[in-house]
GROMACS .gro file of C-alpha atoms in nm:
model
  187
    1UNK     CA    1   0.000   0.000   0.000
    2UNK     CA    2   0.108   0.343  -0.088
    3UNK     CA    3   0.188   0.629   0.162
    4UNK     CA    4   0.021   0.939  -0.021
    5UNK     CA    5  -0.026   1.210   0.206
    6UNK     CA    6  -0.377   1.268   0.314
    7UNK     CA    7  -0.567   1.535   0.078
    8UNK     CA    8  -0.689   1.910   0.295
    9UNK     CA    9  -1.036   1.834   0.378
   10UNK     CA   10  -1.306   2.031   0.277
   11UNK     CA   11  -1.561   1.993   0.523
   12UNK     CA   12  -1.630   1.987   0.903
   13UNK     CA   13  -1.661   1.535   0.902
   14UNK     CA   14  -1.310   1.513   0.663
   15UNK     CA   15  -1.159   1.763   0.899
   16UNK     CA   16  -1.209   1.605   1.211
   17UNK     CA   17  -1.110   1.248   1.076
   18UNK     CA   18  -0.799   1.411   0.931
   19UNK     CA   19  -0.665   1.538   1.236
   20UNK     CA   20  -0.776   1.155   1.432
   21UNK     CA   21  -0.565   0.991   1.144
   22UNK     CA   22  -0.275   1.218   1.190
   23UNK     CA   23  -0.233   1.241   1.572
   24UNK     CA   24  -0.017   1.000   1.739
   25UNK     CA   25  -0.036   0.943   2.138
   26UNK     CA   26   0.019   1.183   2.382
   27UNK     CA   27   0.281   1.005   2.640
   28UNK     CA   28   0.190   1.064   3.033
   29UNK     CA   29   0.471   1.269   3.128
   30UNK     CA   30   0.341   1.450   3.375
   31UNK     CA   31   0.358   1.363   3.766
   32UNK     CA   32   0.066   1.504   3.936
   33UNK     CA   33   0.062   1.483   4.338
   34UNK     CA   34   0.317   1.365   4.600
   35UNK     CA   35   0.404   1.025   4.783
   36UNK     CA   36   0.160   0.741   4.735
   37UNK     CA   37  -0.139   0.999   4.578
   38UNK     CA   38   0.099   1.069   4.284
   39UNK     CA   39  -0.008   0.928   3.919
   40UNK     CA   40   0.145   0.984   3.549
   41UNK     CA   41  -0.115   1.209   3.391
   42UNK     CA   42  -0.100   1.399   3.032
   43UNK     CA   43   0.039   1.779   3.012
   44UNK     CA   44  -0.160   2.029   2.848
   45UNK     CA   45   0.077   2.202   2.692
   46UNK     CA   46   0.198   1.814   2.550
   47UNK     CA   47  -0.178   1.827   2.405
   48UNK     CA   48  -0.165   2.164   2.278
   49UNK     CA   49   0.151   2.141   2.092
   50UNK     CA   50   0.052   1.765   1.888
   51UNK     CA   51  -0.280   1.896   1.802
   52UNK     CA   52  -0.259   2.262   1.743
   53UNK     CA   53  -0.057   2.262   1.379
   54UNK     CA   54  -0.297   1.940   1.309
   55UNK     CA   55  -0.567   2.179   1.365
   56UNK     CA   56  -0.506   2.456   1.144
   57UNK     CA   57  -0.392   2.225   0.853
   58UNK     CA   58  -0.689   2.101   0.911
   59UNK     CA   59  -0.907   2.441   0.900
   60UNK     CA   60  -1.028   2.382   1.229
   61UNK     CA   61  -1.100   2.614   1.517
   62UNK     CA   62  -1.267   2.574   1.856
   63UNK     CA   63  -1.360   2.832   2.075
   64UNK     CA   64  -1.547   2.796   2.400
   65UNK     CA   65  -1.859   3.012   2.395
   66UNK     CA   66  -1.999   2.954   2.694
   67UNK     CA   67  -1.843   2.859   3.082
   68UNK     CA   68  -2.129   2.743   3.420
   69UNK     CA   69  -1.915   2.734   3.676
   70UNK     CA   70  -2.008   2.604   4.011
   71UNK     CA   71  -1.758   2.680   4.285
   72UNK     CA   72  -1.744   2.515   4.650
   73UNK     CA   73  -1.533   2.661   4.934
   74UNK     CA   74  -1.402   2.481   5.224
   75UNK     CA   75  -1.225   2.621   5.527
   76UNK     CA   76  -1.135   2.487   5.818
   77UNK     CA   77  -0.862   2.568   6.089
   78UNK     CA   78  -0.547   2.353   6.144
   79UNK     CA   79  -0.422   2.297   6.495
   80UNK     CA   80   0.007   2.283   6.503
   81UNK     CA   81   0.237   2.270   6.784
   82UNK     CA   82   0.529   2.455   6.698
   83UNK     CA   83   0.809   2.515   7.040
   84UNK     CA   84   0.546   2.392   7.259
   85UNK     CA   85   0.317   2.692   7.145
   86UNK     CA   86  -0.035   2.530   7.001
   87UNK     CA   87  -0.070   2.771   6.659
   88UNK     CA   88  -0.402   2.753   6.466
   89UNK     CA   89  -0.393   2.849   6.058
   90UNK     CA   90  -0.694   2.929   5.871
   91UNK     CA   91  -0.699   2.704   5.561
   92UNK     CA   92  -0.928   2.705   5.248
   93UNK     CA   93  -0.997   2.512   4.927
   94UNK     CA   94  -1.183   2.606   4.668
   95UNK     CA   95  -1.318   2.358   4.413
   96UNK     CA   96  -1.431   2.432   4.061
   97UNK     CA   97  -1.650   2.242   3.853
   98UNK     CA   98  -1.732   2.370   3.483
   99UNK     CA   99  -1.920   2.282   3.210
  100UNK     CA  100  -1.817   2.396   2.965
  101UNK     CA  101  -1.962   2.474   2.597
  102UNK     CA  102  -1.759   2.497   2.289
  103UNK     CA  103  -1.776   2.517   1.914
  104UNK     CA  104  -1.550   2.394   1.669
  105UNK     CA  105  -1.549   2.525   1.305
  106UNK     CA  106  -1.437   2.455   0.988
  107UNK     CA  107  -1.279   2.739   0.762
  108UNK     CA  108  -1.560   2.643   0.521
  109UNK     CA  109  -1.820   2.747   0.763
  110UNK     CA  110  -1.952   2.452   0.887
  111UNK     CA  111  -1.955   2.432   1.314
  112UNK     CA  112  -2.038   2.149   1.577
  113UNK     CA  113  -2.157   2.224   1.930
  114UNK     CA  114  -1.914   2.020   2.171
  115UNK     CA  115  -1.944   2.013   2.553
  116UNK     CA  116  -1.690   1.938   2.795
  117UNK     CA  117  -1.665   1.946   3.192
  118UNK     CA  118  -1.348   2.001   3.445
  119UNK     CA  119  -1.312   2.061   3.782
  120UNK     CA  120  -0.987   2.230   3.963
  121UNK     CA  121  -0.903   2.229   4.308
  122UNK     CA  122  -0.667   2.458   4.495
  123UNK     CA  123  -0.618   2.684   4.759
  124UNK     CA  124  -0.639   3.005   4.631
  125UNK     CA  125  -0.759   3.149   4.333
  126UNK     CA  126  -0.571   2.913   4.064
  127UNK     CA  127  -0.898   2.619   4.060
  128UNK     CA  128  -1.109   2.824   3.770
  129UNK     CA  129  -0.796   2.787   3.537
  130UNK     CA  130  -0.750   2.402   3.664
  131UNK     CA  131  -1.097   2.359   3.562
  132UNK     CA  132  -1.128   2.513   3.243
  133UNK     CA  133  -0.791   2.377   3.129
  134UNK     CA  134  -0.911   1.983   3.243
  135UNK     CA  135  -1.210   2.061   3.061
  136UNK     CA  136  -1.048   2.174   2.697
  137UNK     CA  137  -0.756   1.864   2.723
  138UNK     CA  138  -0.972   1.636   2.827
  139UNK     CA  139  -1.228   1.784   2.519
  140UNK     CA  140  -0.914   1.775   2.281
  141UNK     CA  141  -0.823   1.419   2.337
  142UNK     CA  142  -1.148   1.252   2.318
  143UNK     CA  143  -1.301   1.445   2.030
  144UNK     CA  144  -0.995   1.320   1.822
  145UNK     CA  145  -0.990   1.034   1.992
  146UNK     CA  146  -0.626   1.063   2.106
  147UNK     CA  147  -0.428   0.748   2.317
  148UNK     CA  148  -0.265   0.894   2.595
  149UNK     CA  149   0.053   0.670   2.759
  150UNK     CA  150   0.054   0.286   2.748
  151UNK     CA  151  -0.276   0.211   2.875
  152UNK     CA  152  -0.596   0.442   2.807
  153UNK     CA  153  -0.825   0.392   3.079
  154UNK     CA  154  -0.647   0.313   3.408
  155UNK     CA  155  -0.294   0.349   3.574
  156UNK     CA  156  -0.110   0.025   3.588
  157UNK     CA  157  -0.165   0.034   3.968
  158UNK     CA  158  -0.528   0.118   4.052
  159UNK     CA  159  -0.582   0.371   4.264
  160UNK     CA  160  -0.742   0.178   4.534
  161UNK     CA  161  -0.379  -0.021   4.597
  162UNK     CA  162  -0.192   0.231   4.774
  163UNK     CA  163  -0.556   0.337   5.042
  164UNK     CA  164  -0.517   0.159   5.353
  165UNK     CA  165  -0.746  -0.009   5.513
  166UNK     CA  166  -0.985   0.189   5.762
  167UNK     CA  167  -0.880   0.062   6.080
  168UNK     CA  168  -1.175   0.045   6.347
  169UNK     CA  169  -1.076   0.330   6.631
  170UNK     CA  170  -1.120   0.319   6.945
  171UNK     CA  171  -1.275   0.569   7.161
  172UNK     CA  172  -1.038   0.699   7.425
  173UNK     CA  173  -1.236   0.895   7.760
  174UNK     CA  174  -1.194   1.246   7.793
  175UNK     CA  175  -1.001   1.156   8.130
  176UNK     CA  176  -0.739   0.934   7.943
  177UNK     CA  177  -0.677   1.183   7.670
  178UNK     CA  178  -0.602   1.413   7.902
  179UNK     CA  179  -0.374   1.260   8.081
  180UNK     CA  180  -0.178   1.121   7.810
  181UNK     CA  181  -0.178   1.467   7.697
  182UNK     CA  182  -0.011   1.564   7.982
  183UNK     CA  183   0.231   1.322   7.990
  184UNK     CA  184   0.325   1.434   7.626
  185UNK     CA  185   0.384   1.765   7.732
  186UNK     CA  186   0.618   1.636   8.018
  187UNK     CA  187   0.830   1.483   7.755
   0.00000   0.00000   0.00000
């Protein structure tokens, strides 16, 4: 069989297939988290780069057009010892969830409505960025249908190998606690 190079396509369909035959994988080259919580994910910028020039050879654009946010906030204090001084922080995290509309186009005219959802979680005021960029990868690799690292659908550890067990606990009376927290303090 003959390796021609694929012809520009002229519509919205042909344009979209084009850019699915022409994409290779994306390789997981990302760490995301710390310790036993981390996992091999997919960069965006990794994304970005394979499929933006594939795009525009294409004659493809996508825009998002419309963004429903819904944003949670969680704060809490956290209780420290530091030199025998109890310190308490205030701590927040905000979590993000958008859907999130978009339209791609074809230079010919022709457009598709495509949807897409993310959520970002952080503790300041990066999770509306975390969320909206989830929500465009995540968009980008399954409308062209791109394989991301060796295996598509699960890390080759699940996720549910590195959670201990819950361990039954034991209530301890006020009085005990007490004085076991005394006899911290006493070294």
């Amino acid at each position: 069989m003959e390796n021609k190079e694929i012809e520009k396509p002229a519509n919205l369909v042909d344009a979209i297939n084009y850019v699915m035959l022409k994409a290779k994988n994306v390789e997981k080259s990302l760490t995301v988290g710390t310790g036993n919580n981390s996992y091999a994910g997919v960069s965006d910028k990794d994304v970005k780069e394979l499929l933006q020039p594939l795009l525009a050879e294409a004659g493809l654009i996508i825009v998002a057009t419309n963004i429903e946010p819904t944003v949670t906030i969680d704060r809490w204090d956290e209780v420290n010892n530091y030199n025998g001084r109890e310190v308490i922080r205030k701590k927040m995290r905000v979590l993000t969830e958008a859907k999130v509309s978009y339209k791609i186009q074809h230079r010919n005219g022709e457009s598709m409505d495509l949807m897409s959802y993310g959520h970002g979680i952080d503790a300041q005021d990066k999770s509306p960025g975390k969320a909206t960029t989830y929500a465009l990868k995540y968009l980008l690799l399954y409308t062209f249908l791109i394989p991301t690292g060796a295996i598509d659908d699960t890390d080759s550890k699940h996720s549910d190998e590195h959670i201990s067990p819950v361990v039954d606990k034991k209530t301890i009376k006020p009085e005990d606690f007490n004085k076991a927290l005394g006899l911290v303090r006493a070294g």
